[in-house]
GROMACS .gro file of C-alpha atoms in nm:
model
   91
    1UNK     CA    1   6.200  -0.371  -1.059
    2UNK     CA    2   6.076  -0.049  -1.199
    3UNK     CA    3   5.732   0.074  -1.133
    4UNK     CA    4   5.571   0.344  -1.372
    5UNK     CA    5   5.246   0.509  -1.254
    6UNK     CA    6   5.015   0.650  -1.481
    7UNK     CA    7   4.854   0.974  -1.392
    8UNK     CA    8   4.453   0.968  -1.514
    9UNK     CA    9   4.284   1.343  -1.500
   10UNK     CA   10   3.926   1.353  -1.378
   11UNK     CA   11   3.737   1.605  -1.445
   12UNK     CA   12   3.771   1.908  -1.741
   13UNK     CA   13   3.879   2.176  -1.490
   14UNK     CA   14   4.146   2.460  -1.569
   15UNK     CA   15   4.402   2.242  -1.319
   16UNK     CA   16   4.403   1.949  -1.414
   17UNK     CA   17   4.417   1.985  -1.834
   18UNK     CA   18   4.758   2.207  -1.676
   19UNK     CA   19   4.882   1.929  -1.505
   20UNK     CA   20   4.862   1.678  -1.769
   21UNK     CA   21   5.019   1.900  -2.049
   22UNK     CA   22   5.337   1.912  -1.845
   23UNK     CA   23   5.387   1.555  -1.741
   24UNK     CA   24   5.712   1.390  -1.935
   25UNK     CA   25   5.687   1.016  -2.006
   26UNK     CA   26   5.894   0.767  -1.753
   27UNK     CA   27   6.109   0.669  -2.003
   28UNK     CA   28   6.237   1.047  -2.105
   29UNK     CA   29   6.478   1.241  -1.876
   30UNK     CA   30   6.544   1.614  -1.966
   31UNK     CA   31   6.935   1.663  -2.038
   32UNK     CA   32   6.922   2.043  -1.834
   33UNK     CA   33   7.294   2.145  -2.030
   34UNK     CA   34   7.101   2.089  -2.355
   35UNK     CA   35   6.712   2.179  -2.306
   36UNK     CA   36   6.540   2.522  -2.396
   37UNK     CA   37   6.340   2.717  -2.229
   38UNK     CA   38   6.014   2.533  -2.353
   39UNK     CA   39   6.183   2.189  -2.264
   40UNK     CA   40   6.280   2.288  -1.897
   41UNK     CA   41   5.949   2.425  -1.866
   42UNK     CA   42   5.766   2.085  -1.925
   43UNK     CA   43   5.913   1.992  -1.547
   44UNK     CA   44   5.664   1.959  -1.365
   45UNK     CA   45   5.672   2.252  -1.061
   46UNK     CA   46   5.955   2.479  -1.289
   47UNK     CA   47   5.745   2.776  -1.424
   48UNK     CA   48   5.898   2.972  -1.759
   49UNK     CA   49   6.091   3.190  -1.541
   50UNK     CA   50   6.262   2.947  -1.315
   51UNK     CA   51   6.306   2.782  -1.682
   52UNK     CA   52   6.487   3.107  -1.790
   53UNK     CA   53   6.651   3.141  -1.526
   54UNK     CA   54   6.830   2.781  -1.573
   55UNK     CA   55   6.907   2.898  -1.948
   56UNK     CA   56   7.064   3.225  -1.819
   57UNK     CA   57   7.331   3.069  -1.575
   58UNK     CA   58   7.410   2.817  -1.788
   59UNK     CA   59   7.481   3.058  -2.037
   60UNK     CA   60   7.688   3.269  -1.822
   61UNK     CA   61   7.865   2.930  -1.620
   62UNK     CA   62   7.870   2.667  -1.846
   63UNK     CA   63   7.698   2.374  -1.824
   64UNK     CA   64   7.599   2.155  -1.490
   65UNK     CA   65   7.830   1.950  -1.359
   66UNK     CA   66   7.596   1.694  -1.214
   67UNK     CA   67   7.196   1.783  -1.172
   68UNK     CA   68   7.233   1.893  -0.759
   69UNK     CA   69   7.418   2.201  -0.896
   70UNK     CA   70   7.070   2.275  -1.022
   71UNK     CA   71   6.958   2.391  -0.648
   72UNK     CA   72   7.195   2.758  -0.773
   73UNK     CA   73   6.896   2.870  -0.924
   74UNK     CA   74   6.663   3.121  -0.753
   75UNK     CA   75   6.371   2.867  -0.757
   76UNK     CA   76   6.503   2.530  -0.702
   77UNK     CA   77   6.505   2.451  -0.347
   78UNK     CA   78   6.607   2.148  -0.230
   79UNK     CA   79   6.230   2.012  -0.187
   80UNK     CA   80   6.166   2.102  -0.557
   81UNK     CA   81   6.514   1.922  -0.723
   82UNK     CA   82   6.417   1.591  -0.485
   83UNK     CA   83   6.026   1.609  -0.636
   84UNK     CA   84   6.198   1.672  -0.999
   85UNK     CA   85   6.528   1.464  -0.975
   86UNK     CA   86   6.383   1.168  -1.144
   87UNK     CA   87   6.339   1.370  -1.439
   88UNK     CA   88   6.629   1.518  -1.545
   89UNK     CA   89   7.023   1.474  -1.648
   90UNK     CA   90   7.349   1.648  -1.720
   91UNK     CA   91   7.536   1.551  -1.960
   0.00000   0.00000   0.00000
């Protein structure tokens, strides 16, 4: 059984219109060999530089080998790739 929450906003403040621009449907996972900078920066928690930063060592590496190789990045600590795990791929 899957469950899919639903995140509402209340309120108009600054935060929360951020937090709902960057939240990915359940159904789409982010392939991190393929995305660009703008795609890896919808993840929730990975700021534009983090984002570049994933670009850049793929780029120099080649791509991931499976999505835990994503903790090499300055950025991605082990508590950030377990909240963001759900939401991405390598293929």
């Amino acid at each position: 059984m899957v469950a899919v929450f639903l995140l509402v906003g209340c309120g108009t403040d600054r935060a929360s219109s951020q937090i709902s621009s960057k939240v990915i449907p359940a159904t789409d996972t982010i392939n991190i060999n393929t995305a660009s900078v703008e795609e890896l920066h919808r993840i929730p928690n990975v700021g534009e530089s983090t984002a570049r930063r994933i670009v850049e060592y793929r780029e120099q590496y080649g791509p991931f080998s499976r999505t835990e190789d994503l903790m090499q990045i300055r950025g991605i600590s082990d508590e950030r790739f377990r909240e963001i795990r759900h939401l991405i791929r390598a293929e």
